[in-house]
XYZ file of N, CA, C and O in Angstrom:
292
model
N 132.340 97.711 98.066
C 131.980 97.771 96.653
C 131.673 99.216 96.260
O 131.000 99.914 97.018
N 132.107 99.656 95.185
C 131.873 100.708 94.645
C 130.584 100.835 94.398
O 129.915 99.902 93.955
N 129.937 102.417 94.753
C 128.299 102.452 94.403
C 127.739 102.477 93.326
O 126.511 102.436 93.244
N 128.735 102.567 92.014
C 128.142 102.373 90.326
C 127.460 100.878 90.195
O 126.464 100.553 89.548
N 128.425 99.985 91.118
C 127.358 98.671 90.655
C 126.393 98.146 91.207
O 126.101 96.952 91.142
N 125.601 99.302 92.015
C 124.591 99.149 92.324
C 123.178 99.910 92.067
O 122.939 101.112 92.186
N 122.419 98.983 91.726
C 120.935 99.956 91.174
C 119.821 99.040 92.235
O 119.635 97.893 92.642
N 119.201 100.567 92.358
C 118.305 100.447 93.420
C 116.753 101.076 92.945
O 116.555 101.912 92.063
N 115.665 100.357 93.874
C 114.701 100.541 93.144
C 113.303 99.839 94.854
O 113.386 99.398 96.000
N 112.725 100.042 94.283
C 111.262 100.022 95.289
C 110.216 99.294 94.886
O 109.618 99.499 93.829
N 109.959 98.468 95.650
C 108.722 97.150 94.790
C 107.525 98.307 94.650
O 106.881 98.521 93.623
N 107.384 98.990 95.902
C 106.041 100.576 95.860
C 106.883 101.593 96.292
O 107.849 101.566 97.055
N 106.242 102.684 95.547
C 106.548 103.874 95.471
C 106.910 104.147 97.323
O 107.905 104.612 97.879
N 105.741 103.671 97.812
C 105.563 103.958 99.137
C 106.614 103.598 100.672
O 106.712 104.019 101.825
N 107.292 102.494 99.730
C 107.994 101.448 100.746
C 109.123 102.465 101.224
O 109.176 103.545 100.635
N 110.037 102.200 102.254
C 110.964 102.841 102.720
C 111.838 101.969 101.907
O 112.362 102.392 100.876
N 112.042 100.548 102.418
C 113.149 99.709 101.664
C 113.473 99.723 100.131
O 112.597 99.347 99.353
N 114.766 100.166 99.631
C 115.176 99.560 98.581
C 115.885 98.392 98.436
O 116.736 98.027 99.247
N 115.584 97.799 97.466
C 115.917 96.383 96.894
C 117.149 97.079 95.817
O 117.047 98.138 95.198
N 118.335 96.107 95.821
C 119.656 96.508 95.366
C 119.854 94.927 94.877
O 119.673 93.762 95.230
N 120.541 96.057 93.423
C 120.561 95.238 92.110
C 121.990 95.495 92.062
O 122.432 96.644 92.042
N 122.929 94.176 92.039
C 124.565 94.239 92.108
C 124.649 93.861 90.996
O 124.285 92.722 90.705
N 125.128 94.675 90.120
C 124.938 94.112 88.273
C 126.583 93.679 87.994
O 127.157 93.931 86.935
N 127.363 92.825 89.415
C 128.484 91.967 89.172
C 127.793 90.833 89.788
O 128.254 89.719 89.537
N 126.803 90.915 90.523
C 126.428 89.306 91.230
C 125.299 88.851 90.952
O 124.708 89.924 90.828
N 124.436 87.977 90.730
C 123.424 87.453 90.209
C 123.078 87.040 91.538
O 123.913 86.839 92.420
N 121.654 86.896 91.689
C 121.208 86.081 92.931
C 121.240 86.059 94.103
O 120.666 85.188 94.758
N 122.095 87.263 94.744
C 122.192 88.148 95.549
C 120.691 88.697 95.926
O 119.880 89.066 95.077
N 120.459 88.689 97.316
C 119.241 89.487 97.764
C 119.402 90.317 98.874
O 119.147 89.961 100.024
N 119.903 91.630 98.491
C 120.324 92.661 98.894
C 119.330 93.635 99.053
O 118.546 93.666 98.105
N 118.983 94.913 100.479
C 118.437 95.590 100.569
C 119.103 96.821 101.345
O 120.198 96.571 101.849
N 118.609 98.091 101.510
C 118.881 98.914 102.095
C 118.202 99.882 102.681
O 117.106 99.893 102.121
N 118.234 100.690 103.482
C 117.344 102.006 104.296
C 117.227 103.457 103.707
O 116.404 104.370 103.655
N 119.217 103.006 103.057
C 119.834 104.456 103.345
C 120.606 104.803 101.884
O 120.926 105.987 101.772
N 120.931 103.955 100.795
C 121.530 103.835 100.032
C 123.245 103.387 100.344
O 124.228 103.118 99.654
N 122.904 103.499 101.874
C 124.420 103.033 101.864
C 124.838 102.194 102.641
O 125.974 101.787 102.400
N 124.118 101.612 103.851
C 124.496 100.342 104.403
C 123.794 99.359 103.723
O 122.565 99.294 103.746
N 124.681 98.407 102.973
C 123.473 97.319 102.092
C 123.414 96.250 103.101
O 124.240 96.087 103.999
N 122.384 95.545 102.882
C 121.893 94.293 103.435
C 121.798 92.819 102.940
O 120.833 92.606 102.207
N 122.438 91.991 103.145
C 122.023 90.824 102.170
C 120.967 90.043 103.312
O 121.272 90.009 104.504
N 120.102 89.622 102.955
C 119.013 89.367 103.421
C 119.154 87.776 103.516
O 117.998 87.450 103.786
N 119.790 86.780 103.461
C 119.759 85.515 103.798
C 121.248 85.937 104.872
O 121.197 85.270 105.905
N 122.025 86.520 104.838
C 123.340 86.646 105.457
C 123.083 87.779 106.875
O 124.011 87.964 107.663
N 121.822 88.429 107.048
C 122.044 89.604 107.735
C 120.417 89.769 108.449
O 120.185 90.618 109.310
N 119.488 88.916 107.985
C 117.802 89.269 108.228
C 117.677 87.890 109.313
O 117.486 86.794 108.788
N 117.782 87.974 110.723
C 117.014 89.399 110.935
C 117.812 90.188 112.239
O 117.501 91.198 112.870
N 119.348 88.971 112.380
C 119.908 89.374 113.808
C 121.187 90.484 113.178
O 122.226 90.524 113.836
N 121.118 91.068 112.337
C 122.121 92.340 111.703
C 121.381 93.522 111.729
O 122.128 94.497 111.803
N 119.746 93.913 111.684
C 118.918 94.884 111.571
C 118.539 94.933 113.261
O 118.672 94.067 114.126
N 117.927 96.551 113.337
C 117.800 97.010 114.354
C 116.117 96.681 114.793
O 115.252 96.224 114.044
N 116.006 96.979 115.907
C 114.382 96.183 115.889
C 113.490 97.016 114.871
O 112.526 96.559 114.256
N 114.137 98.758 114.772
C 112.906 99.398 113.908
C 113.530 99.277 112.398
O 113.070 100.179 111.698
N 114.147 98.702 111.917
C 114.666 98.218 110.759
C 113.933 97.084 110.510
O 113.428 97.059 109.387
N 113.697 96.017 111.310
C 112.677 94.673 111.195
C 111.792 94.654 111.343
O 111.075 93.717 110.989
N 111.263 96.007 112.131
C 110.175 95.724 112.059
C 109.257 96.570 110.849
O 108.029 96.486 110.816
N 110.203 97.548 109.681
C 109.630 97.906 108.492
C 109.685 97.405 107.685
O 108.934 97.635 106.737
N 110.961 96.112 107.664
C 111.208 95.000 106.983
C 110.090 93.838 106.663
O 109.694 93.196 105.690
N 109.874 93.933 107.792
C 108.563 92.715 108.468
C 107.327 93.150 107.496
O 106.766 92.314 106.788
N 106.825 94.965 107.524
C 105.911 95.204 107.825
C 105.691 95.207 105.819
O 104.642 94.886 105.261
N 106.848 95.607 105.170
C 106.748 95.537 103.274
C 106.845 94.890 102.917
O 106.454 94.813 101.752
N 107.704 93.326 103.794
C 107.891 92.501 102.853
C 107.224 90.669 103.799
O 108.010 89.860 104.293
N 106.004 90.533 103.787
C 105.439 89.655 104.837
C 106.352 88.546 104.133
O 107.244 87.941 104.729
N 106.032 88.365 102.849
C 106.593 87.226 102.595
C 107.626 86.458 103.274
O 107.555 85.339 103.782
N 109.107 87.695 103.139
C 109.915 87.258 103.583
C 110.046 87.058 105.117
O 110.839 86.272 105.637
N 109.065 87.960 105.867
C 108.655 87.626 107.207
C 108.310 85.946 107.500
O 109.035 85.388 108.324
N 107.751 85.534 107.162
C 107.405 83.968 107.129
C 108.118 83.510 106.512
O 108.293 82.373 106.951
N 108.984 83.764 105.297
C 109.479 82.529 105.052
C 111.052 82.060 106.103
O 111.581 80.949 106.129
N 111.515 83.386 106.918
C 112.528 83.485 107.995
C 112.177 82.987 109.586
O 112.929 82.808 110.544
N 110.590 82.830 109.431
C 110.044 82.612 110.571
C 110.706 82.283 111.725
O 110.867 82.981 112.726
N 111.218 80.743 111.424
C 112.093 80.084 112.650
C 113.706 80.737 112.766
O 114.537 80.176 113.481
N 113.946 81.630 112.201
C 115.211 82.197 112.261
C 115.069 83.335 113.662
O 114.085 84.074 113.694
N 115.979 83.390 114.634
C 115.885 84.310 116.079
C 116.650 85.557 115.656
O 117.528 85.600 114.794
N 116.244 86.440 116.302
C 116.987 87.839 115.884
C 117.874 88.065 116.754
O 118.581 89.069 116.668
């Protein structure tokens, strides 16, 4: 995908992860490190990320930490 249709943005200033906004797909839950390897996060969380990728993943976003719980990496 071309990088115009994507907008990216940070729940905190502080977080490493950006959250990526595909303004052709709705409902998509996409993230990234780097601006350029994207992540879809039901398709790729948590056996596609590296352990220190999951474990900054883990560490900004608990929610989604538990709600993947029973999923193996």
């Amino acid at each position: 995908m071309e990088k115009e249709k994507f907008e990216f943005y940070k729940n905190k200033p502080s977080d490493v992860i950006y959250w990526v906004d595909n303004i052709e797909q709705i409902g998509e839950h996409l993230f990234t490190f780097d601006k350029k390897k994207i992540y879809n996060l039901f398709a790729d969380y948590p056996h596609n990320l590296t352990a220190e990728e999951k474990r900054i993943f883990d560490k900004e976003n608990p929610y989604w930490e538990k709600f993947f719980s029973g999923r193996k990496g």
